[in-house]
Coordinates of C-alpha atoms in Angstrom, one line a residue:
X68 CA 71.8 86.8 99.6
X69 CA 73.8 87.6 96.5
X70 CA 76.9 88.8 98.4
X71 CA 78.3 92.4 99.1
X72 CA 77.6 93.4 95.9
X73 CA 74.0 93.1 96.2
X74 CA 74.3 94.8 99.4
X75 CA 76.1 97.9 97.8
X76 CA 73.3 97.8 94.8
X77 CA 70.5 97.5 97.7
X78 CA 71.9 100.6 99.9
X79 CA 72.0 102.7 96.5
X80 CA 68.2 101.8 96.4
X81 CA 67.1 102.1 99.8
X82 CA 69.4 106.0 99.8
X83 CA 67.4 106.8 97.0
X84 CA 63.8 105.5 97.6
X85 CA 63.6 106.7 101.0
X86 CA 63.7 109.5 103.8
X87 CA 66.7 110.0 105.7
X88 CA 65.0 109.1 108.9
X89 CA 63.7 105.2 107.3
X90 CA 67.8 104.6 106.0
X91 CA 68.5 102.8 109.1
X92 CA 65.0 101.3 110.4
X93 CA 63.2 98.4 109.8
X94 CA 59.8 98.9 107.5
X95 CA 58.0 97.8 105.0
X96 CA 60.4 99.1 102.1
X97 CA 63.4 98.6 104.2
X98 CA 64.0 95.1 105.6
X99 CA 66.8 95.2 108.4
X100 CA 67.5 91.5 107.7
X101 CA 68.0 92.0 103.7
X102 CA 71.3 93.9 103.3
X103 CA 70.3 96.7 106.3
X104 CA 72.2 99.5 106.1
X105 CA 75.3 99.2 108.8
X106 CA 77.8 101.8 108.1
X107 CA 78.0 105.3 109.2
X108 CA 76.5 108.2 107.6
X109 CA 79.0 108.7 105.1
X110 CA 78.7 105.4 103.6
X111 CA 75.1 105.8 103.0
X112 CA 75.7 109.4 101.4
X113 CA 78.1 107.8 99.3
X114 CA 76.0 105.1 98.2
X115 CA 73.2 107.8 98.0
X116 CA 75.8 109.9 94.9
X117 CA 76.5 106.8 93.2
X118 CA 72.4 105.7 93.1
X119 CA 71.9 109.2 91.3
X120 CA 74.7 108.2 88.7
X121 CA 73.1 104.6 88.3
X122 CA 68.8 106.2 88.1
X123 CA 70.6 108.3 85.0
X124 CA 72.1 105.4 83.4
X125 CA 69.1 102.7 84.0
X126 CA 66.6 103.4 86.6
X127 CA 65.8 99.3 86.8
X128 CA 69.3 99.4 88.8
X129 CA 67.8 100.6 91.8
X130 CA 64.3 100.4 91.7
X131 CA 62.5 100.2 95.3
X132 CA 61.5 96.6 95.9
X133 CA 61.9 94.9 92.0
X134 CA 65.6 95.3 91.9
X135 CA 66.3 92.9 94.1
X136 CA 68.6 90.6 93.2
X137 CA 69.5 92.8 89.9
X138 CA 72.9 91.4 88.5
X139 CA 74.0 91.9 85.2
X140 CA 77.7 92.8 83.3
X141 CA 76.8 96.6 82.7
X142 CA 75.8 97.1 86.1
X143 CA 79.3 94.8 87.7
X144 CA 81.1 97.6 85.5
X145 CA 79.0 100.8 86.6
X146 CA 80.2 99.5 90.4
X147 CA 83.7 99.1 89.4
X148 CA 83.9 102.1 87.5
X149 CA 82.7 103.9 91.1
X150 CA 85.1 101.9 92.9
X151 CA 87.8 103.4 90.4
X152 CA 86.6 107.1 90.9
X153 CA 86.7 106.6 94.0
X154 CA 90.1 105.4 93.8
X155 CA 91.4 108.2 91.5
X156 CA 90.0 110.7 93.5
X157 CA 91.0 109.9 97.1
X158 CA 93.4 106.8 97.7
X159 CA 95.7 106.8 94.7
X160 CA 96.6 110.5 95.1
X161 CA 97.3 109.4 99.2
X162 CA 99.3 107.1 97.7
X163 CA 101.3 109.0 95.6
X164 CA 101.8 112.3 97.9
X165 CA 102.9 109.7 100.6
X166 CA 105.3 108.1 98.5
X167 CA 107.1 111.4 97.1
X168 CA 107.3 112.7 101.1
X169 CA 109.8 110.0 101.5
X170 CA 113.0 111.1 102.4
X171 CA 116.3 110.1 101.2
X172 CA 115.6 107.5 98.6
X173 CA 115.8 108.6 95.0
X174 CA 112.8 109.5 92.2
X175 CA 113.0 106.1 90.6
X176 CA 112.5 103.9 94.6
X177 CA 109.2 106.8 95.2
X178 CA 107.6 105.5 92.5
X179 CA 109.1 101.7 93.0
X180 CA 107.0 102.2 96.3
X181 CA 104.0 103.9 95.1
X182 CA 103.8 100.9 92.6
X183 CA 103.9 98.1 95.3
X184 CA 101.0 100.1 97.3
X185 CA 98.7 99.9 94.3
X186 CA 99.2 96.3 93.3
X187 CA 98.5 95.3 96.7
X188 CA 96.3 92.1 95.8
X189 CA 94.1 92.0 98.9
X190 CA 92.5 95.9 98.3
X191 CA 92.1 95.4 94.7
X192 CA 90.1 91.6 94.8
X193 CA 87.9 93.1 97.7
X194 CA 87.3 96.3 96.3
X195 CA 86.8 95.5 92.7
X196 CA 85.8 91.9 93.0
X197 CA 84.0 91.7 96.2
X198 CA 81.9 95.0 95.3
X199 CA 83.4 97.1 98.8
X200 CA 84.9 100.4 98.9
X201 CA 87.5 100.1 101.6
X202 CA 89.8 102.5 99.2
X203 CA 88.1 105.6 100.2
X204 CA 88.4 104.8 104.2
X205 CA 91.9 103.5 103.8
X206 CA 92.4 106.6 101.7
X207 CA 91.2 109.0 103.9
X208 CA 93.3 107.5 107.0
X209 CA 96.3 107.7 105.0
X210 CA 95.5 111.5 104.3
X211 CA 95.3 111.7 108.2
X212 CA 98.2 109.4 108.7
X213 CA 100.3 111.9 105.9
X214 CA 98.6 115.3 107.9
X215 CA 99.3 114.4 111.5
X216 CA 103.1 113.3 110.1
X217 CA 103.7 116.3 109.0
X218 CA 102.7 118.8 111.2
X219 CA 99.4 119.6 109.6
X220 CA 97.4 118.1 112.1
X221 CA 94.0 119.8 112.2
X222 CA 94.0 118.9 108.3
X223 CA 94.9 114.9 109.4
X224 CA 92.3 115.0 112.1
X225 CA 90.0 116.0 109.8
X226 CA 90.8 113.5 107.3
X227 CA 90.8 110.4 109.9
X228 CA 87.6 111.9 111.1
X229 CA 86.5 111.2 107.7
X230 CA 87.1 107.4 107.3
X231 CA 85.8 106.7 110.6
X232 CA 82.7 108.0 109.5
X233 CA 82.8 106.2 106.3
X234 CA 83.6 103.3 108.3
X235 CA 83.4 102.2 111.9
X236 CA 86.2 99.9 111.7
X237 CA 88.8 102.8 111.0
X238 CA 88.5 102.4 115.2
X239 CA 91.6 99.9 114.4
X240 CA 93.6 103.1 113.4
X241 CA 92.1 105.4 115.9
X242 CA 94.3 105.0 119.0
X243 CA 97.5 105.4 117.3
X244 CA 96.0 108.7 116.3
X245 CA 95.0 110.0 119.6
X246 CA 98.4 108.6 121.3
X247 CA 100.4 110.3 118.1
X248 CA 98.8 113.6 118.6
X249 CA 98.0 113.8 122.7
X250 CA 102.1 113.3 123.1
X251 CA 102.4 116.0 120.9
X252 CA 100.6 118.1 123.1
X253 CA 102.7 116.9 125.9
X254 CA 105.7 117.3 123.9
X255 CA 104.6 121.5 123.2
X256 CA 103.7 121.4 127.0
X257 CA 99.9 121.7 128.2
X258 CA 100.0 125.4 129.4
X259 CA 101.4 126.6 126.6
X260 CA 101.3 125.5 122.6
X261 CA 100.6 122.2 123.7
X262 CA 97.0 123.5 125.3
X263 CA 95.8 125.5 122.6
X264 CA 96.5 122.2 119.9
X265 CA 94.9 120.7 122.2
X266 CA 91.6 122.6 122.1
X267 CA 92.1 123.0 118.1
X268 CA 92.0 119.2 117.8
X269 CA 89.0 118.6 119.8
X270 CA 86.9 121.3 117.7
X271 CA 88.2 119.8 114.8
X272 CA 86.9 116.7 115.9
X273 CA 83.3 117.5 117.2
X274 CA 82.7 120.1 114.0
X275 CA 83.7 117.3 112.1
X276 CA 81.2 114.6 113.3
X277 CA 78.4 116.9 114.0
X278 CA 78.6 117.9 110.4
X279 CA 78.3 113.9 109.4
X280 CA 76.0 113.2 111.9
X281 CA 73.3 116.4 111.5
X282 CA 70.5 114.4 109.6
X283 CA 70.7 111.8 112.2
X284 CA 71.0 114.4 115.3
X285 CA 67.1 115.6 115.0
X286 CA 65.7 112.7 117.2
X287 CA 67.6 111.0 120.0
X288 CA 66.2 107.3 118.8
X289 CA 67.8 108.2 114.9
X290 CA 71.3 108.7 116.8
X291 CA 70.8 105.5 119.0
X292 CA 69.4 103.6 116.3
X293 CA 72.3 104.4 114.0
X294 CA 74.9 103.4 117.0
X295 CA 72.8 100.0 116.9
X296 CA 73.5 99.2 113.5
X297 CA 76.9 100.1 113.4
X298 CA 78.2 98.0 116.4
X299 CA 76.5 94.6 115.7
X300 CA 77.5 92.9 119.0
X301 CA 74.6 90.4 118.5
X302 CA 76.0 89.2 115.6
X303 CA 79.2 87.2 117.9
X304 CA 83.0 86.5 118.2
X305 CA 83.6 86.3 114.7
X306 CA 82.2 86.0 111.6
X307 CA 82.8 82.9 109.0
X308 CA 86.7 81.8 108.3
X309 CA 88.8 84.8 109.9
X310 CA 92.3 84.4 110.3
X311 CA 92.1 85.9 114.0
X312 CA 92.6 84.3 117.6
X313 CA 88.9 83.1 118.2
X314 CA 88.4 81.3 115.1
X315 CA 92.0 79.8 115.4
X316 CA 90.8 78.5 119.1
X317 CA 87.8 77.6 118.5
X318 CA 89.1 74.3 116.2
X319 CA 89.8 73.1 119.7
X320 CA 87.0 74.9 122.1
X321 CA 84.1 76.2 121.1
X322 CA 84.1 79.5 122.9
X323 CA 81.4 80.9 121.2
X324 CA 78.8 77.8 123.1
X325 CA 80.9 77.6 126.2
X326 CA 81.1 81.9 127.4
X327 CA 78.0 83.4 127.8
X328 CA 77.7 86.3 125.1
X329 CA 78.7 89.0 127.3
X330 CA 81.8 87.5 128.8
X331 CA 82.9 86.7 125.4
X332 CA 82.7 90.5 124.9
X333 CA 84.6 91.5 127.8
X334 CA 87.3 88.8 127.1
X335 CA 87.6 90.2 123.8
X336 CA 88.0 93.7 124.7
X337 CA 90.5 93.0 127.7
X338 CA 92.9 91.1 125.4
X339 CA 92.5 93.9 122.4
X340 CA 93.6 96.2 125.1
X341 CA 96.0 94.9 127.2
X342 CA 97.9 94.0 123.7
X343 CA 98.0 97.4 122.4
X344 CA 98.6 99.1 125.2
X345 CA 102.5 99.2 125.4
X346 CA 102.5 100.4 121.8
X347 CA 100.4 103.1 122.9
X348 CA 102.3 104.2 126.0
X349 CA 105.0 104.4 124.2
X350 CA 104.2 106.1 121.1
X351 CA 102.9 108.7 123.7
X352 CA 105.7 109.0 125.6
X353 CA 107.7 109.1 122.5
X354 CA 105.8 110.9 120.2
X355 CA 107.6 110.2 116.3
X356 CA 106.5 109.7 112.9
X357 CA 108.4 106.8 112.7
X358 CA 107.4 105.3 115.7
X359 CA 103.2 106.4 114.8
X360 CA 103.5 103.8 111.9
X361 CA 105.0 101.1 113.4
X362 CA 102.5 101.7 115.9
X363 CA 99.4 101.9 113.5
X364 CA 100.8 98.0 112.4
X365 CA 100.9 97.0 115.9
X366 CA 97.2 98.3 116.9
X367 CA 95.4 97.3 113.6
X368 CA 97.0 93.7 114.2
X369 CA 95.6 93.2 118.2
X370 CA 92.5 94.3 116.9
X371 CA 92.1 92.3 114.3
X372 CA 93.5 89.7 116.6
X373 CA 91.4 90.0 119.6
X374 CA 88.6 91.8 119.1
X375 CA 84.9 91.1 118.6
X376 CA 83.0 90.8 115.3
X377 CA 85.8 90.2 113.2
X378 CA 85.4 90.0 109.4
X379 CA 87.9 88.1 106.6
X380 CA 88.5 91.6 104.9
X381 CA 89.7 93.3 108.3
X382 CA 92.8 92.4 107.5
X383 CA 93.4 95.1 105.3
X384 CA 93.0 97.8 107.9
X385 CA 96.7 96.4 109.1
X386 CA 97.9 95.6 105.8
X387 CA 98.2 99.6 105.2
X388 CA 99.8 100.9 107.6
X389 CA 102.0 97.2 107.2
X390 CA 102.3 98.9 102.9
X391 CA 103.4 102.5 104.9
X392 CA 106.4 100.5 106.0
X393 CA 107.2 98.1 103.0
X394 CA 110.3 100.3 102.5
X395 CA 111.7 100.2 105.8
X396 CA 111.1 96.0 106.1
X397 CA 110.6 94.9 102.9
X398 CA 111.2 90.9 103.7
X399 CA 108.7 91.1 106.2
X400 CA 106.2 93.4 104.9
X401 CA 105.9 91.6 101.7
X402 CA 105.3 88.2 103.3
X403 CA 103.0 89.8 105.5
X404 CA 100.8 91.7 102.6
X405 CA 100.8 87.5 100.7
X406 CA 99.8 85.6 103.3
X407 CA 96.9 88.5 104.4
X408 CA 95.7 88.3 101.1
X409 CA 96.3 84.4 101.0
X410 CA 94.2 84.6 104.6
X411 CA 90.8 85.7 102.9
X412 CA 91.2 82.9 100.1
X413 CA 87.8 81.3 101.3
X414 CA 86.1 84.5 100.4
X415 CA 88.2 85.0 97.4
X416 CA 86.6 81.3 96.4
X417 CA 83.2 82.1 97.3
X418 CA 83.3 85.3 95.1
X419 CA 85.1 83.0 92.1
X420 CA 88.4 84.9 92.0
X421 CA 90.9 82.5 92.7
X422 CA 92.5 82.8 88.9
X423 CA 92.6 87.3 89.6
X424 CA 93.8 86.0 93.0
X425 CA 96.9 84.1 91.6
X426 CA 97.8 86.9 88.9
X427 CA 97.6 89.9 91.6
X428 CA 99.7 87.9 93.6
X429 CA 102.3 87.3 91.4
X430 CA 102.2 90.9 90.1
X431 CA 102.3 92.2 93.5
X432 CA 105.4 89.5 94.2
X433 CA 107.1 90.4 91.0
X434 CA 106.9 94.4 91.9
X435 CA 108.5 93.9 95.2
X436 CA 111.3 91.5 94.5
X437 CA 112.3 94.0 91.5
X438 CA 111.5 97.1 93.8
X439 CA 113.2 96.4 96.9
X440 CA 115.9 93.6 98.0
X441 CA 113.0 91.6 99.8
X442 CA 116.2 89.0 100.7
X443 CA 118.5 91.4 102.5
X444 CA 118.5 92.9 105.9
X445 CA 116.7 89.8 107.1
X446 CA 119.0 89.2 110.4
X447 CA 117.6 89.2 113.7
X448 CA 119.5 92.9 114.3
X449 CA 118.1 94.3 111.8
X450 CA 114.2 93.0 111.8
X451 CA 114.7 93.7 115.8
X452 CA 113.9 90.9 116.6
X453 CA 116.5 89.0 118.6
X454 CA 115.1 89.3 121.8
X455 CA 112.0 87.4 120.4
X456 CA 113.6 84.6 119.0
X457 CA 115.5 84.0 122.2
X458 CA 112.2 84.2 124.1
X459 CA 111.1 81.4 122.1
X460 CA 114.0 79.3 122.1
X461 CA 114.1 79.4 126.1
X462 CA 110.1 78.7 126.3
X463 CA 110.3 76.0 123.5
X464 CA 113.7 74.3 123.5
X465 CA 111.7 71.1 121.7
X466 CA 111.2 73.3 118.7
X467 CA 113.8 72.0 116.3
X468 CA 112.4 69.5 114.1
X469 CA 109.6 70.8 112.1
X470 CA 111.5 74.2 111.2
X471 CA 114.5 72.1 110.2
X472 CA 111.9 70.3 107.7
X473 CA 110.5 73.7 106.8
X474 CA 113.5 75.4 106.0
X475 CA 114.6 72.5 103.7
X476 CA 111.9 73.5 101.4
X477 CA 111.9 77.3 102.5
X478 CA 115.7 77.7 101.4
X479 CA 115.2 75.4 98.4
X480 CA 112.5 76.9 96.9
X481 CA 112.3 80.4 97.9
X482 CA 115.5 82.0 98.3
X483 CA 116.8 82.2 94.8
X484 CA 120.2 81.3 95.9
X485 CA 121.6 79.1 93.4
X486 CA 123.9 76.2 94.9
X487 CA 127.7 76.2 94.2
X488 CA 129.8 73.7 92.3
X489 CA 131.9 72.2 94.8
X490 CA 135.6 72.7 95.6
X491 CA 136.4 70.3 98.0
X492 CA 135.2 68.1 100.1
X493 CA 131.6 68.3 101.4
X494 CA 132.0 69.1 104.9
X495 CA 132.7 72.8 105.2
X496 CA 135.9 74.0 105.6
X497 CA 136.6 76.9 108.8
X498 CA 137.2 79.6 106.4
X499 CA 133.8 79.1 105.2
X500 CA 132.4 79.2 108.5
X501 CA 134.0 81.7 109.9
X502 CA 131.8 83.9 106.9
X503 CA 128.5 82.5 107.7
X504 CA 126.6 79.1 108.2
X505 CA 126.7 76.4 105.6
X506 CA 123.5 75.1 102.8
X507 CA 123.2 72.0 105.0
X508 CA 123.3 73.9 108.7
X509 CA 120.7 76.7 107.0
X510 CA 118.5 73.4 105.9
X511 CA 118.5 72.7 110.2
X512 CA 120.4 69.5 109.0
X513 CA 123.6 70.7 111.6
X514 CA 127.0 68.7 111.5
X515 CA 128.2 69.6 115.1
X516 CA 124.9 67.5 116.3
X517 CA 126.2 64.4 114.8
X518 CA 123.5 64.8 111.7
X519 CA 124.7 63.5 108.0
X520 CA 124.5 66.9 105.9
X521 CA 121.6 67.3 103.3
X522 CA 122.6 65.7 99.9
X523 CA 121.0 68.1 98.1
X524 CA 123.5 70.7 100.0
X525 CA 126.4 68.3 100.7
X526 CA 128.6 69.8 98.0
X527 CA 128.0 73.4 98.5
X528 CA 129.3 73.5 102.7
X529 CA 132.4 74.8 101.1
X530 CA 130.4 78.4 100.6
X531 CA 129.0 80.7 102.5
X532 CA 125.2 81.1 102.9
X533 CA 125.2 85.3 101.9
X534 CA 122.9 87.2 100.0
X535 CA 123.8 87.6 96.5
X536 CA 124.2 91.3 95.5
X537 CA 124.6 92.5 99.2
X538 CA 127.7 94.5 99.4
X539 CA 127.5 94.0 103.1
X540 CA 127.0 90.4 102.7
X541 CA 124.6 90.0 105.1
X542 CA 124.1 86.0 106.3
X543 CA 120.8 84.5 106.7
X544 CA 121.8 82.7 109.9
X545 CA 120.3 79.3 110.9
X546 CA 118.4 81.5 114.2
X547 CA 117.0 83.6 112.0
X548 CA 115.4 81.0 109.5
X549 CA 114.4 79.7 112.8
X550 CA 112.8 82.5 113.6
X551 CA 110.8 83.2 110.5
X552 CA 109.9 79.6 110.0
X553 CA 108.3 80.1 113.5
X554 CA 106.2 83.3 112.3
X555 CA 105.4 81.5 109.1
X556 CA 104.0 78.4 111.3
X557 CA 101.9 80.8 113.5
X558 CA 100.4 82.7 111.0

């Protein structure tokens, strides 16, 4: 039915045509089933600002009933010109005040970061291409996410507050918050400080939604009606092509035909919790700003994993917090941020944006590799992730053949490592691996298994595999290339 951007148009008419108390019921001038309004309040007093802007410019944009359907180039540029205010005036200075609270890294690196946050391809082909406004919710979380790091945590409350009620699925961000902030009660001590945040939190909280929520408070069937429409759960699993668990699965069982609609639910929610439930413990235990955004990652992801009614475009409510750390893991972090933008591509082709899709991506790609040294820092110490990679090793010992494929073309083509001339003989000599593993062994072509070497790699053995322009010389080890082939092949 003309996509989201005839929904967005059709909420701007239905603000402005009707009473409050019709926005989210099904009547004659507001059909449930065309585009019914299901975000919270917010949303709809958004879309009720921008319908006044579009009745000044041409009233035909969001006439009740006859502009159904309306598409046309001046009104695709009236909604991305709202997108961009909306942009201007609440995510891009998130962005930027984020990005110069960084500590220890220099002027010129602040605003390397704040350039790799903005070019972020997936936000910018949803938002301006799609016809969404995920910007402002994302925007105001990151406000919270900068408040509650920083000590100013009524201020951050307020703010998250804010995108939830803009959005419902800012719930992916939610518990992080409320782990983040309850262990720094416990941290101030409950009968002291620790209490009386306490108690400034929750007021901050209820003031905050009462005030969003007052048109709708009047009747008790407007509030429950309102809680309808914002938590579809007739709707199913998942929706479409979404990179998550159940739509992965269900290639091999049909879940959704098999489980009877409720136990489908309560699957859902028992794997969305029991997955983000060490991250939370911990962050609670542990209270640290550090540890809140590494956190935020790890909670966005199970829900977007597990839980029910997933969308393509949920993705970006981990790929922020996942652009929060880009500094601190920039290998990892930038693949991540591609392949979620890569993951809504059959969206992306349905909306015709696959040539925007391709230039955003490389600009994105070009900004990190300049910004950050995406290729260093890649060894299993450093990304933490030892531990893992030995887990899979013990649990899959028959795991060698496709990576060793895979890393063939991964070390070939994307580590822009050029090979060196030769200076002896093509095996590698012990000097050479005493420094680090050779071309052919980081192919997962390995001499001490009886293998030929890779020809392409034969005459390069007598080097070490190091990252060029690392003054530590940190090797990208055959078990880590192991590793990350594994990740790639999962996701």
């Amino acid at each position: 039915m003309f996509g989201d951007y005839e929904a967005q148009r059709h909420w701007q008419e239905i603000t402005i045509n009707l009473p409050i108390k019709q926005w989210y019921f099904n009547g004659s001038d507001n059909n449930l089933q065309y585009w019914g309004l299901d975000y919270p309040p917010l949303t709809a007093y958004h879309s009720l600002l921008c319908a006044y802007v579009a009745k000044f410019i041409n009233p035909d944009w969001i006439a009740l009933h006859t502009s159904r359907g309306y598409e046309s180039q001046a009104h695709k540029l009236f909604m991305r010109a709202t997108v961009l205010i909306a942009d201007l005036l609440i995510y891009i200075p998130a962005v930027v005040l984020y990005c110069c609270c960084l500590k220890e890294i220099s002027t010129k690196k602040k605003i390397a970061n704040a350039l790799c946050i903005l070019l972020y391809p997936g936000l910018i082909l949803i938002d301006y291409g799609h016809f969404q406004y995920n910007s402002v919710s994302l925007g105001f979380a990151l406000w919270g996410v900068l408040g509650v790091s920083y000590d100013w945590d009524l201020l951050g409350s307020l703010a998250f507050c804010l995108a939830i009620n803009y959005k419902q699925m800012e719930l992916y961000h939610s518990l992080p918050f409320f782990c983040f902030l309850l262990g720094k009660c416990f941290k101030k001590g409950l009968k002291g400080k620790g209490f009386v945040l306490l108690i400034k939190l929750a007021c901050t909280v209820v003031a905050s939604f009462i005030l969003c929520w007052l048109p709708f408070f009047t009747e008790r069937e407007q509030t429950l009606q309102v809680l309808r429409r914002l938590f579809p759960v007739d709707r199913g699993l998942f929706e479409d092509k979404v990179a998550n668990i159940w739509c992965t699965f269900s290639v091999f069982l049909k879940i959704r035909d098999i489980l009877p609609h409720h136990i489908q639910l309560m699957i859902s929610f028992c794997f969305t919790f029991l997955s983000l439930l060490p991250a939370c413990i911990k962050l609670t235990l542990h209270p640290s700003p550090r540890g809140f955004r590494f956190t935020l990652v790890s909670c966005a992801l199970s829900f977007f994993l597990f839980s029910f009614q997933v969308h393509e475009k949920s993705i970006l409510l981990v790929s922020l917090p996942v652009c929060l750390v880009l500094r601190e893991i920039p290998f990892m972090s930038t693949w991540f941020l591609l392949v979620s933008t890569f993951s809504m591509l059959p969206l992306l082709l349905k909306d015709e944006l696959l040539m925007p899709s391709v230039v955003t991506v490389i600009a994105f790609f070009i900004a990190c590799a300049t910004s950050f040294s995406i290729f260093e820092k890649t060894s299993e110490e450093e990304l933490q992730l030892k531990s893992f990679s030995i887990s899979v090793r013990k649990y899959f010992p028959c795991f060698t053949f496709l990576p060793r494929i895979i890393q063939h073309l991964y070390v070939g083509l994307l580590l822009p490592w050029p090979l060196p001339r030769s200076t002896g003989s093509g095996s590698a000599g012990p000097a050479a691996m005493a420094h680090g593993p050779s071309r052919s062994a980081a192919c997962g072509i390995f001499l001490d298994r009886g293998m030929n070497p890779c020809p392409l790699h034969q005459q390069a053995d007598s080097q070490p595999l190091c990252h060029q322009g690392s003054p530590e010389g940190h090797s990208f080890d055959s078990e880590t290339s192991n590793l990350f082939i594994f990740i790639f092949i999962i996701t």
